[in-house]
Coordinates of C-alpha atoms in Angstrom, one line a residue:
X271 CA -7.5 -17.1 -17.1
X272 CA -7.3 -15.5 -20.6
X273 CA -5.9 -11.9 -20.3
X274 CA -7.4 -9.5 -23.1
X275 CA -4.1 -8.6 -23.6
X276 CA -0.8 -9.6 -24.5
X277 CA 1.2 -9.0 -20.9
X278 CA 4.4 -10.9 -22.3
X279 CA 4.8 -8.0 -25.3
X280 CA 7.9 -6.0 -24.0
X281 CA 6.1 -2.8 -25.7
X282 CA 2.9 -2.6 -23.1
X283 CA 1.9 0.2 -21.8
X284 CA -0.4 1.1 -18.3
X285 CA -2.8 2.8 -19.9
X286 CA -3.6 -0.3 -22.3
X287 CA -5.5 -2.5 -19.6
X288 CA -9.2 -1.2 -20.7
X289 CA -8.6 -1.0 -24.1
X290 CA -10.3 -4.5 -24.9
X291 CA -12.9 -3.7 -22.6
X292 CA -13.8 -0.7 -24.5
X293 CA -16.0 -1.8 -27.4
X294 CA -16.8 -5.2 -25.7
X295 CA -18.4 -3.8 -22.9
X296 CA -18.8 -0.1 -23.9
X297 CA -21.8 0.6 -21.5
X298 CA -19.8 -0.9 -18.6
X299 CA -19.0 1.2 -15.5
X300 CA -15.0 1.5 -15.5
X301 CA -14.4 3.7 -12.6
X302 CA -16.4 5.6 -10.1
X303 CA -16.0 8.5 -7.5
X304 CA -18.7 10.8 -5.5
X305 CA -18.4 13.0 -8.5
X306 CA -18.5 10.9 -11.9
X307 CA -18.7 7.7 -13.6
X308 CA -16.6 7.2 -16.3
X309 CA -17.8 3.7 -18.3
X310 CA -14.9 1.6 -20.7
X311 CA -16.4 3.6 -24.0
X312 CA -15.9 6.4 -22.6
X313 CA -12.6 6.2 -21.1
X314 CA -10.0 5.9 -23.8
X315 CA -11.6 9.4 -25.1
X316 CA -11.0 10.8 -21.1
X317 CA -7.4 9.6 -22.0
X318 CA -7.0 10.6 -25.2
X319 CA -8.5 14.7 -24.0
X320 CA -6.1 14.3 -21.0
X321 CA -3.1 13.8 -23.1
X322 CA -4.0 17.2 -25.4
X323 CA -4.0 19.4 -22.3
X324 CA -0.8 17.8 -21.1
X325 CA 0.9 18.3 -24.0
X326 CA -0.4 22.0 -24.7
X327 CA 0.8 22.0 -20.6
X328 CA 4.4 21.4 -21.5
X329 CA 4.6 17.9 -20.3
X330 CA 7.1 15.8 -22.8
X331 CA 8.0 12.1 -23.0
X332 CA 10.5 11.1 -20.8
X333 CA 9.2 14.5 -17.8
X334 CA 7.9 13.7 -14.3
X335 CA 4.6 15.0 -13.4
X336 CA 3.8 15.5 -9.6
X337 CA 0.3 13.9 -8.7
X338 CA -0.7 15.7 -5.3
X339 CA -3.9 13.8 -4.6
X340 CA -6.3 11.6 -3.3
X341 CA -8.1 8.9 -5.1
X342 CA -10.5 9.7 -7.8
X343 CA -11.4 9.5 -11.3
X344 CA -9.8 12.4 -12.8
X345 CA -6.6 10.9 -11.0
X346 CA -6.6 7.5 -12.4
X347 CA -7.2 9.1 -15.8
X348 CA -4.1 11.6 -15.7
X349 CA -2.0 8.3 -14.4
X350 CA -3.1 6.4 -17.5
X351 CA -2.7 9.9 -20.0
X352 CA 0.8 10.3 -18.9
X353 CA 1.3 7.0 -19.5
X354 CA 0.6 7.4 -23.1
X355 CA 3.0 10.5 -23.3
X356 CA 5.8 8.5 -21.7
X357 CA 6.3 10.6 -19.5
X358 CA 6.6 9.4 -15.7
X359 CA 3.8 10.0 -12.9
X360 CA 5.0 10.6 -9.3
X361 CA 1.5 10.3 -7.0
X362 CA 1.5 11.5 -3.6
X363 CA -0.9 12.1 -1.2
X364 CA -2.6 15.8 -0.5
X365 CA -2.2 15.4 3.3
X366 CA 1.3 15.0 3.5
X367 CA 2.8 18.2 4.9
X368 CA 4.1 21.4 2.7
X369 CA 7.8 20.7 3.7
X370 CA 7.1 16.9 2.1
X371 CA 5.7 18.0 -1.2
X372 CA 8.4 20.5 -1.5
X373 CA 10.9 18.2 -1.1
X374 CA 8.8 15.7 -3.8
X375 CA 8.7 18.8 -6.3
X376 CA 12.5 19.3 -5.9
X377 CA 13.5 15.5 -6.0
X378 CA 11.2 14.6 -8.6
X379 CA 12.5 17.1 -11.4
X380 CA 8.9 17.6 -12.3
X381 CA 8.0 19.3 -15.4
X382 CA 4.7 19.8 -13.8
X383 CA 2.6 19.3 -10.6
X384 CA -1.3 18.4 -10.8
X385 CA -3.3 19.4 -7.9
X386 CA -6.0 17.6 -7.6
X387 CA -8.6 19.9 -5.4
X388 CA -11.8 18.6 -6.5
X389 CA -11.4 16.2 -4.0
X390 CA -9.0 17.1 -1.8
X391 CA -9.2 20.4 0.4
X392 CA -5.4 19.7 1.2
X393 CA -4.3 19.3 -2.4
X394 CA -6.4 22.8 -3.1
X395 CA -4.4 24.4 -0.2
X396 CA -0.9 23.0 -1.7
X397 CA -1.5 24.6 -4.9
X398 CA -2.8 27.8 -4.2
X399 CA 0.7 28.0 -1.8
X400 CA 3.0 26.6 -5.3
X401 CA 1.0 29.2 -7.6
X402 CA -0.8 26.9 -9.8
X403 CA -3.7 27.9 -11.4
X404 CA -7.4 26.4 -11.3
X405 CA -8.0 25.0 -15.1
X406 CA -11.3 22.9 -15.7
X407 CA -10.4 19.8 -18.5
X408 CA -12.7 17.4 -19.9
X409 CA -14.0 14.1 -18.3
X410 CA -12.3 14.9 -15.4
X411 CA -13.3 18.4 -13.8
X412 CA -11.4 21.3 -12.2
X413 CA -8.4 20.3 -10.6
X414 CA -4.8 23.0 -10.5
X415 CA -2.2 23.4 -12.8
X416 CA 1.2 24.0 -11.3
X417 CA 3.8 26.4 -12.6
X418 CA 5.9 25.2 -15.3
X419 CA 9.2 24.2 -14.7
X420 CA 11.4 24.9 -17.5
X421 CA 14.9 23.4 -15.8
X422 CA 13.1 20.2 -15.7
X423 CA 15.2 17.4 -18.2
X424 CA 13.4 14.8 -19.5
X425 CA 14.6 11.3 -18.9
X426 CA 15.2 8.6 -22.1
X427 CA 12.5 6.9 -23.3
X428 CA 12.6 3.1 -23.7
X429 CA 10.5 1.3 -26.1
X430 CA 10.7 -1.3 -24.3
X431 CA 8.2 -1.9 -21.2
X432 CA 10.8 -3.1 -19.2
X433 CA 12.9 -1.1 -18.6
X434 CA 10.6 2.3 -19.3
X435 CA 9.4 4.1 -16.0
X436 CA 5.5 3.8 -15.7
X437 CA 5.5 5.8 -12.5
X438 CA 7.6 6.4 -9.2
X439 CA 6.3 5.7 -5.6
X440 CA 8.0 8.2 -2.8
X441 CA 8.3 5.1 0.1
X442 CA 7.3 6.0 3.6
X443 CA 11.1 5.6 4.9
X444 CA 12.7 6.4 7.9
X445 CA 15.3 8.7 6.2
X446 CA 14.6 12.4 6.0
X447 CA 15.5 12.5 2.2
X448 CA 12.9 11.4 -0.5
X449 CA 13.4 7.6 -2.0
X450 CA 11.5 7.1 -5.0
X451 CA 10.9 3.7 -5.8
X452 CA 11.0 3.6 -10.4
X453 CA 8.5 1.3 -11.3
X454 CA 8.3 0.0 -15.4
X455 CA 5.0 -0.8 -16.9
X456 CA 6.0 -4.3 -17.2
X457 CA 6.7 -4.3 -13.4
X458 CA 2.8 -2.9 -12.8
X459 CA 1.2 -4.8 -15.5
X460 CA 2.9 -8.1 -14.3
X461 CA 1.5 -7.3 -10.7
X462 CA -1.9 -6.5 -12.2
X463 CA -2.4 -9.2 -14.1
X464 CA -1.4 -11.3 -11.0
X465 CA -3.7 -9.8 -8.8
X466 CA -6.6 -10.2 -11.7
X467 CA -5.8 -14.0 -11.7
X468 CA -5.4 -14.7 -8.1
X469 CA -8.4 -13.0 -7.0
X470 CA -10.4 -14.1 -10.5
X471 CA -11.2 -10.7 -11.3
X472 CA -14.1 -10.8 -13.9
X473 CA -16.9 -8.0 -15.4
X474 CA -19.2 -8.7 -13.0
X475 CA -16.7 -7.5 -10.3
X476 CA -17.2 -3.8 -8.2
X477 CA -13.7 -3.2 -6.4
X478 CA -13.6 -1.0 -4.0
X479 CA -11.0 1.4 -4.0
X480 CA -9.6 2.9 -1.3
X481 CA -6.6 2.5 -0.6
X482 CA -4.5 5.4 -2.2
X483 CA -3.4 5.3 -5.9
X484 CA -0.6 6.9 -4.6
X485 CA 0.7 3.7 -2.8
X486 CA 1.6 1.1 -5.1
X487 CA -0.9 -1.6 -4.1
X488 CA -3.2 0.8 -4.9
X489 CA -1.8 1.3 -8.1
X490 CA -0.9 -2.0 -9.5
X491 CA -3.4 -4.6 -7.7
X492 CA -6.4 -2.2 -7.6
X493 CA -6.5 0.1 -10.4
X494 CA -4.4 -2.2 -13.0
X495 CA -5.7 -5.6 -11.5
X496 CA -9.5 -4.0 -11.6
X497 CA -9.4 -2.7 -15.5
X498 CA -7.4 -5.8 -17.0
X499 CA -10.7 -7.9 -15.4
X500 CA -13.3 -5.3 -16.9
X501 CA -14.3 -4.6 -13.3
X502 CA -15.8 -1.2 -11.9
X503 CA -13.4 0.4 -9.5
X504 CA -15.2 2.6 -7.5
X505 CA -12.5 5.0 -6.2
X506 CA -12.6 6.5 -2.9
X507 CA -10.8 9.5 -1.0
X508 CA -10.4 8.9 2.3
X509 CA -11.3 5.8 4.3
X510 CA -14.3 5.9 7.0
X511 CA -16.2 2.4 8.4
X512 CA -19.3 3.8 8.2
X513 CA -19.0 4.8 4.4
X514 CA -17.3 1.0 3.7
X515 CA -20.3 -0.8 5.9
X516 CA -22.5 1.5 4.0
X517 CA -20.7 0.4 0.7
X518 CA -20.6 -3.0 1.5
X519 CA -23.9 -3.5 2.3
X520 CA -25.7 -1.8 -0.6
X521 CA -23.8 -1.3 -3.3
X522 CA -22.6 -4.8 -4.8
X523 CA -19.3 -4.6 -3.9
X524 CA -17.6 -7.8 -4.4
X525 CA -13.7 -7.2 -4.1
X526 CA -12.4 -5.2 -1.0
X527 CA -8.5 -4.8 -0.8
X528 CA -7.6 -3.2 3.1
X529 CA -4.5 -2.4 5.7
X530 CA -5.4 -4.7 8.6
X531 CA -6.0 -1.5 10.4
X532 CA -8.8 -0.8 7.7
X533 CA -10.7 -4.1 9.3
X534 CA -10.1 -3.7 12.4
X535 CA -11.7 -0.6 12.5
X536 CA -14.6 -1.0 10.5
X537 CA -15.2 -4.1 13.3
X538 CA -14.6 -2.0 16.2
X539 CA -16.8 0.9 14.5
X540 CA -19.7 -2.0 14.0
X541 CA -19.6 -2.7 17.5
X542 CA -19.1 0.7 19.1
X543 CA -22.1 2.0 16.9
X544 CA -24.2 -1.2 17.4
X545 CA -24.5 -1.9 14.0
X546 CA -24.3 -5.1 12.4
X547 CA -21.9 -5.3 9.1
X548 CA -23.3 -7.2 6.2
X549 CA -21.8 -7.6 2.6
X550 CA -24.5 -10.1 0.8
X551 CA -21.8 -9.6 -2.5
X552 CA -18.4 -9.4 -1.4
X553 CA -16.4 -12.9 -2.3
X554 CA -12.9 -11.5 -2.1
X555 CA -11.7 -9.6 1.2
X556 CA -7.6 -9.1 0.8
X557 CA -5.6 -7.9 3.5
X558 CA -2.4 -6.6 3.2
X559 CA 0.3 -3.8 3.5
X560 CA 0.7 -4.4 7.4
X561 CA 0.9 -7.4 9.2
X562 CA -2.2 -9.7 10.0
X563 CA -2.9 -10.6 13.6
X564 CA -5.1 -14.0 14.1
X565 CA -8.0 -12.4 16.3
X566 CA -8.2 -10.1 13.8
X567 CA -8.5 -12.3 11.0
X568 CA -11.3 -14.5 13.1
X569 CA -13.0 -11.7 13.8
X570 CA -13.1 -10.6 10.3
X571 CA -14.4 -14.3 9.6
X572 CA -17.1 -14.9 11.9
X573 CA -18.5 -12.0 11.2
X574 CA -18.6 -12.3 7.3
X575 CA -18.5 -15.8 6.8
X576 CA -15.7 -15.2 4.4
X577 CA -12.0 -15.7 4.4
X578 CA -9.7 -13.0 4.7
X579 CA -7.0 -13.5 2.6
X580 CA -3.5 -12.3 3.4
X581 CA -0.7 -10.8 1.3
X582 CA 2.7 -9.7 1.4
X583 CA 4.9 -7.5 -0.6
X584 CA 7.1 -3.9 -0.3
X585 CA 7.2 -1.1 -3.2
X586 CA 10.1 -2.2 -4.4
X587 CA 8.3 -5.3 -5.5
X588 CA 5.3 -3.7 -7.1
X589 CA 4.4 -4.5 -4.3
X590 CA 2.8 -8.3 -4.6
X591 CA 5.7 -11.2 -3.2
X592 CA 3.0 -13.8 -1.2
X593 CA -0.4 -14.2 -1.1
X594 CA -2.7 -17.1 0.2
X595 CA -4.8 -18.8 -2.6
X596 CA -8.4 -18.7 -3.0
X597 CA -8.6 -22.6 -3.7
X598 CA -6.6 -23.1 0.0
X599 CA -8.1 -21.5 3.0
X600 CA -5.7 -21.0 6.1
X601 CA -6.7 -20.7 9.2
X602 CA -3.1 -19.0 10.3
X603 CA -1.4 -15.9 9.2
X604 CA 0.8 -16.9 7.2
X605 CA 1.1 -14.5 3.8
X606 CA 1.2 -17.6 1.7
X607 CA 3.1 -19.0 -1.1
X608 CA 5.3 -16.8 -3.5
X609 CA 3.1 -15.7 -6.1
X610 CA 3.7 -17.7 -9.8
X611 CA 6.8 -15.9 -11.6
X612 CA 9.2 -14.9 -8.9
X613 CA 11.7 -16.7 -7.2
X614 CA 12.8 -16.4 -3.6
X615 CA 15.0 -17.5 -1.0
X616 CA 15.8 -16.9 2.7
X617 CA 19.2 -15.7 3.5
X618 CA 21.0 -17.0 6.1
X619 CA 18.3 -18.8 7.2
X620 CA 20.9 -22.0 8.2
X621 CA 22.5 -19.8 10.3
X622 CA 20.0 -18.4 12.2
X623 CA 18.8 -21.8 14.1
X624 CA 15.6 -20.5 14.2
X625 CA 15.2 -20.8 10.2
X626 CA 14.8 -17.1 10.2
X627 CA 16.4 -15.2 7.1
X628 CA 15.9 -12.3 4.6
X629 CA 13.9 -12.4 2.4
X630 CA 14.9 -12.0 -1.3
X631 CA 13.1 -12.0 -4.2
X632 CA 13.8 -12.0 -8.5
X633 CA 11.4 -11.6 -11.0
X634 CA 9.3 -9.2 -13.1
X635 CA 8.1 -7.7 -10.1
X636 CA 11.9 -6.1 -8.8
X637 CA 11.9 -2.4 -9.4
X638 CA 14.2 -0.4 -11.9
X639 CA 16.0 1.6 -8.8
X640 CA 15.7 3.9 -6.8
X641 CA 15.3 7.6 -8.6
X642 CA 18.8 9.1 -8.6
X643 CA 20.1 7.3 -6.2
X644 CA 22.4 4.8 -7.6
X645 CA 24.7 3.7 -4.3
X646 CA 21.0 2.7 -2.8
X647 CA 20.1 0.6 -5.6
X648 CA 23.0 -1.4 -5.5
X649 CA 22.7 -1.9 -1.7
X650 CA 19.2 -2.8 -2.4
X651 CA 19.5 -5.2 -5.3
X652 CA 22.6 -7.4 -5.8
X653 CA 24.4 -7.8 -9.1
X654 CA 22.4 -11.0 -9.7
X655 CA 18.6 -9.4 -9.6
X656 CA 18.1 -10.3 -6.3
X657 CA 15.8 -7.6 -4.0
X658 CA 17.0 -7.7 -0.4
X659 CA 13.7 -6.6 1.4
X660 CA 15.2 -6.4 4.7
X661 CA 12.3 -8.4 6.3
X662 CA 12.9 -11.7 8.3
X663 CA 11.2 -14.5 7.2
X664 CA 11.0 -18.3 7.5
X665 CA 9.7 -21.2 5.0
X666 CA 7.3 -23.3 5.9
X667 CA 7.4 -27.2 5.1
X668 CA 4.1 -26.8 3.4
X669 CA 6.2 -23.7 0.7
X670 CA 4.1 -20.8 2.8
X671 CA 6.0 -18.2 3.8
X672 CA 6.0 -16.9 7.5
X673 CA 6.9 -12.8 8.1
X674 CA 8.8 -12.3 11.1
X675 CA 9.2 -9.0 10.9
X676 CA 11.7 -5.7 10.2
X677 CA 15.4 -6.6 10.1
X678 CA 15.7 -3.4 11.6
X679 CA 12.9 -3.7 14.2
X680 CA 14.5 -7.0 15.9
X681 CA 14.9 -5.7 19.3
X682 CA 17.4 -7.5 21.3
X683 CA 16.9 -7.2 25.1
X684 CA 19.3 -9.4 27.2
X685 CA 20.8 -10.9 24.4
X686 CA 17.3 -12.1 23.4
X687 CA 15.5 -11.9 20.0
X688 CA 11.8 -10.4 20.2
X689 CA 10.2 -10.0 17.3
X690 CA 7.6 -7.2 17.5
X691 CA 4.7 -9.1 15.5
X692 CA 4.5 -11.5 18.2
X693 CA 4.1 -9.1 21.3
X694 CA 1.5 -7.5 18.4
X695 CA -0.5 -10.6 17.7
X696 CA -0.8 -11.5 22.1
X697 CA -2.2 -7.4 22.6
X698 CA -4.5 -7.8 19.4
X699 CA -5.9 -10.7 21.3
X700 CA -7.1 -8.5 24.6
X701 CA -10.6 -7.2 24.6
X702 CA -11.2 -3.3 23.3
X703 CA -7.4 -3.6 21.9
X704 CA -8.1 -2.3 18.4
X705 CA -4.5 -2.4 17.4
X706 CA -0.6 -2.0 18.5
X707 CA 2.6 -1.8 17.3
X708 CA 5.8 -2.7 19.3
X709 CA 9.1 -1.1 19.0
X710 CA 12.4 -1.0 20.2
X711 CA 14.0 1.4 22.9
X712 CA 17.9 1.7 23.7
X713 CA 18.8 2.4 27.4
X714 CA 22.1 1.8 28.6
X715 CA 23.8 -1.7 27.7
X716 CA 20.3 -2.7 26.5
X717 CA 16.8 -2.6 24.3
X718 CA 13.5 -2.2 26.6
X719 CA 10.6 -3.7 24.7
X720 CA 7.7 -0.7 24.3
X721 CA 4.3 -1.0 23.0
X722 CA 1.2 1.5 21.6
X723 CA -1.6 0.4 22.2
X724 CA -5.1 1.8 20.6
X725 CA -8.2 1.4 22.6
X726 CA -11.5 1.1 21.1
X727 CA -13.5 3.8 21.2
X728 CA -15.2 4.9 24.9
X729 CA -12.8 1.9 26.5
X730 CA -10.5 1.8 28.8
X731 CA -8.0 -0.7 28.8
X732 CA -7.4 -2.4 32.0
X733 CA -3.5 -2.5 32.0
X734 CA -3.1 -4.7 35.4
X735 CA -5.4 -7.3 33.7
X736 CA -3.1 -6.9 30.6
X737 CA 0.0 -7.4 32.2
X738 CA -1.8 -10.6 33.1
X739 CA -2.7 -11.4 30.3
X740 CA 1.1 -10.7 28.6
X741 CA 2.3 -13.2 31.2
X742 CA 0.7 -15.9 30.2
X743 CA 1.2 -16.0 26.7
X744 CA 5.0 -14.6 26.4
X745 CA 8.4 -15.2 27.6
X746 CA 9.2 -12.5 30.3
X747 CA 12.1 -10.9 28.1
X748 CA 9.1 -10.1 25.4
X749 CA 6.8 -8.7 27.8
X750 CA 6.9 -4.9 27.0
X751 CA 8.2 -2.6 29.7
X752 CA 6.1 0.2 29.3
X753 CA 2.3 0.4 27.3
X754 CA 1.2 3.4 26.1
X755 CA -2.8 3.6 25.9
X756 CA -3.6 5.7 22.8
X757 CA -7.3 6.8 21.1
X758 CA -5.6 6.1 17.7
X759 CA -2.0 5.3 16.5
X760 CA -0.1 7.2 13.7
X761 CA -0.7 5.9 10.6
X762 CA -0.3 6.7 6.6
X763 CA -2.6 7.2 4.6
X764 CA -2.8 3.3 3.1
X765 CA -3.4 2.3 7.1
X766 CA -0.1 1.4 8.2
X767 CA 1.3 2.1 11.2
X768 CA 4.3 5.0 10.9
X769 CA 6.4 3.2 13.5
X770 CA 9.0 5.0 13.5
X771 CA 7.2 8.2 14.9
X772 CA 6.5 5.8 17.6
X773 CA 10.1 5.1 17.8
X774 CA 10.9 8.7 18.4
X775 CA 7.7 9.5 21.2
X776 CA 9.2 6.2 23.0
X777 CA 13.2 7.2 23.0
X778 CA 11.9 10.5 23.8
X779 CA 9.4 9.1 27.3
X780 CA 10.5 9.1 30.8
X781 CA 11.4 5.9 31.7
X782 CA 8.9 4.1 33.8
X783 CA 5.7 6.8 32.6
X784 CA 2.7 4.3 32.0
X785 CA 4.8 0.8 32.9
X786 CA 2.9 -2.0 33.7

């Protein structure tokens, strides 16, 4: 594929992925929410009237400005304007609590926050509480104007794109302090222009947007990826399966990027409601963000007639690292091969004697660092480029690559490895089992094995017949000693499960409440 643009120019900017889209396809729909279209003629003057009310706002090149949203238009637009001011954009999402934003606004250093309440009830009720003031801008809409901060310093500007920040991603750690992942422009444009060639991203193309802007997946392989094809995104705030079927049924979409737990739902939600799912467009369903369970991914199949692809990646990586190819349909779930332009390698896989390692990666894809927080970095990234991403992995003879899982979610009971995907993948497998997620609890001398499990909705899961059913497909060391029936697990807003609040609820459980 020919990009429209010269992706190997260290001087590239974000908010230069429409701009040969603009007189070639002027009439085009670019993006799309409940409340506007914006089409590529119009879009660079959006940017260009964003910029002006961000400068006359205070915001300089080289300042951090706070995003407190959900996904719409008038967000993608202020990501692209601050782009073109150099100036840094920190996206977070509105239903993330008042203590989390605080700690963001602090962290961040930002010059100014943008609250985007148009869409968000949540991001209305974090400004009014930081004093920011409703202002009305054009293209975009109302959205609220936080207070000016006039400590804030502004970082140096690079001219070159990489090593200049583009934006930073607050990760969903397990620490209580704020880790903010710097990603450079050529770090998100090399990421976008992947995902436009793997998935052969073209005019003709509606994406569907939603998973967040403010996760980097969203960022780089939906909004970036989608614009460098001349594709209309259609943006969307909050995920519901009856609103995707709907989508997906009657309005042309042909590229849907989803957390597993985004499938799975919108399957169970088909068959709790009776209604059958149909998508006479779609050609590209990617999964990724959270680990892919087979009965899933055959589900998924047999009711589309279309292969889920798979995909794996962290934030630090912008986020792509694997993905399965288009050309090569697997019938496992594997994540793929490395995508073109990175190296990697398993370390200490000889060791292991299971060919299990971590993964590492180099290449254009391996953030800056983390925000102010040098000693991190270098834990993270070793003096020769290499991103330690803490995940277990194996090679396959084939060159696919095999996630085991967390580093630090091995449980070892009796001396034992279990790897949580695996109890996962046998409990995705029993009827009305929507999702799970496995973790690890210490008692004395020991880990217990404990899994959540979410039921589909109006079922009850039969836990005699699943202890049968964990019998015969796992070694008795994996087989979990308690199972906790839930209506829905925790999750983020991108779908994935927040495991370590599951952590906590199962250190916290009586032992031997809800064994099987």
């Amino acid at each position: 594929m020919t990009y429209p643009m010269n992706l190997a120019q260290g001087n590239c900017r974000i908010h230069t992925v429409f701009e040969h889209w603009t007189a070639q396809h002027a009439g085009k729909v670019a993006l799309s929410d409940v409340e506007r279209i914006i089409s590529y003629g119009e879009l660079g003057a959006a940017v260009d009237a964003t910029v002006e009310r961000l400068k006359q706002a205070g915001v300089r090149a080289g300042d951090r400005v706070l995003l407190v949203a959900e996904n719409s238009v008038a967000l993608a637009v202020c990501i692209f304007a601050i782009s073109r001011l150099d100036a840094w954009s920190a996206t977070v999402n509105a239903r993330l609590s008042t203590r989390e934003i605080d700690n963001f606004l602090s962290h961040s250093g930002a010059r100014r926050a943008l609250y985007f309440s148009a869409v968000s009830p949540e991001a209305a009720a974090h400004g009014k509480q930081h004093g920011a003031e409703t202002v009305d801008w054009p293209y975009i809409g109302a959205l609220m104007l936080g207070p000016l901060n006039d400590t804030a310093v502004p970082e140096p500007v690079e001219a070159d794109g990489t090593k200049q920040v583009a934006a930073m991603v607050y990760t969903s750690g397990t620490t209580g302090a704020p880790k903010a992942v710097m990603l450079t422009h050529a770090n998100l444009l090399f990421i976008g222009a992947n995902g436009c060639r793997m998935r052969k991203i073209v005019p003709e193309d509606v994406v569907y947007g939603v998973l967040p802007l403010s996760h980097v997946y969203g960022l780089s392989a939906l909004l970036i990826a989608a614009l460098l094809g001349g594709a209309a995104l259609h943006l969307v705030s909050r995920y519901q399966p009856s609103a995707l079927a709907q989508a997906l049924e009657h309005d042309g979409i042909t590229v849907m990027h989803g957390a597993p737990a985004m499938y799975a739902k919108l399957l169970e939600w088909s068959q709790s409601n009776g209604v059958p799912l149909r998508a006479p467009a779609l050609r590209v369903a990617q999964s990724g963000g959270a680990p892919l369970t087979l009965p899933l991914k055959q589900a998924f199949e047999s009711t589309f007639g279309l292969i889920l692809q798979n995909g794996y990646g962290m934030t630090e990586a912008s986020p792509s690292i694997c993905q399965t190819r288009m050309e090569s349909p697997r019938q496992d779930c594997s994540v793929g091969q490395p995508i073109p332009g990175i190296e990697i390698r398993i370390h200490g896989a000889e060791e292991s004697g299971e060919g299990v390692g971590e993964l590492w990666v180099r290449g254009p894809n391996v953030m800056k660092g983390y925000y102010r927080a040098p000693e991190l970095t270098a834990e993270t990234i070793t003096p020769e480029g290499w991103l330690r991403t803490g995940d277990l992995a194996r090679l396959e003879a084939d060159g696919t690559v095999s996630i085991v899982g967390r580093s630090k979610e091995l449980i070892i009971r009796s001396g034992f490895n279990v790897y949580p995907i695996e109890v996962e993948q046998v409990l995705n497998a029993f009827p009305d089992v929507v999702q799970s997620a496995v973790v690890g609890r210490t008692v004395e001398g020991n880990e217990e094995v404990v899994a959540f499990v979410e039921r589909a909705q109006g079922a009850d899961i039969d836990l005699q017949a699943l202890s049968v059913h964990l019998k015969a497909n796992l070694s008795p060391y994996k087989i979990p000693t308690e199972i906790v029936v839930m209506d829905q697990l925790p999750a983020a807003a991108t779908g994935k499960i927040l495991k370590k609040e599951l952590q906590q609820m199962a250190q916290r459980a009586e032992s031997g409440s809800g064994n099987t």
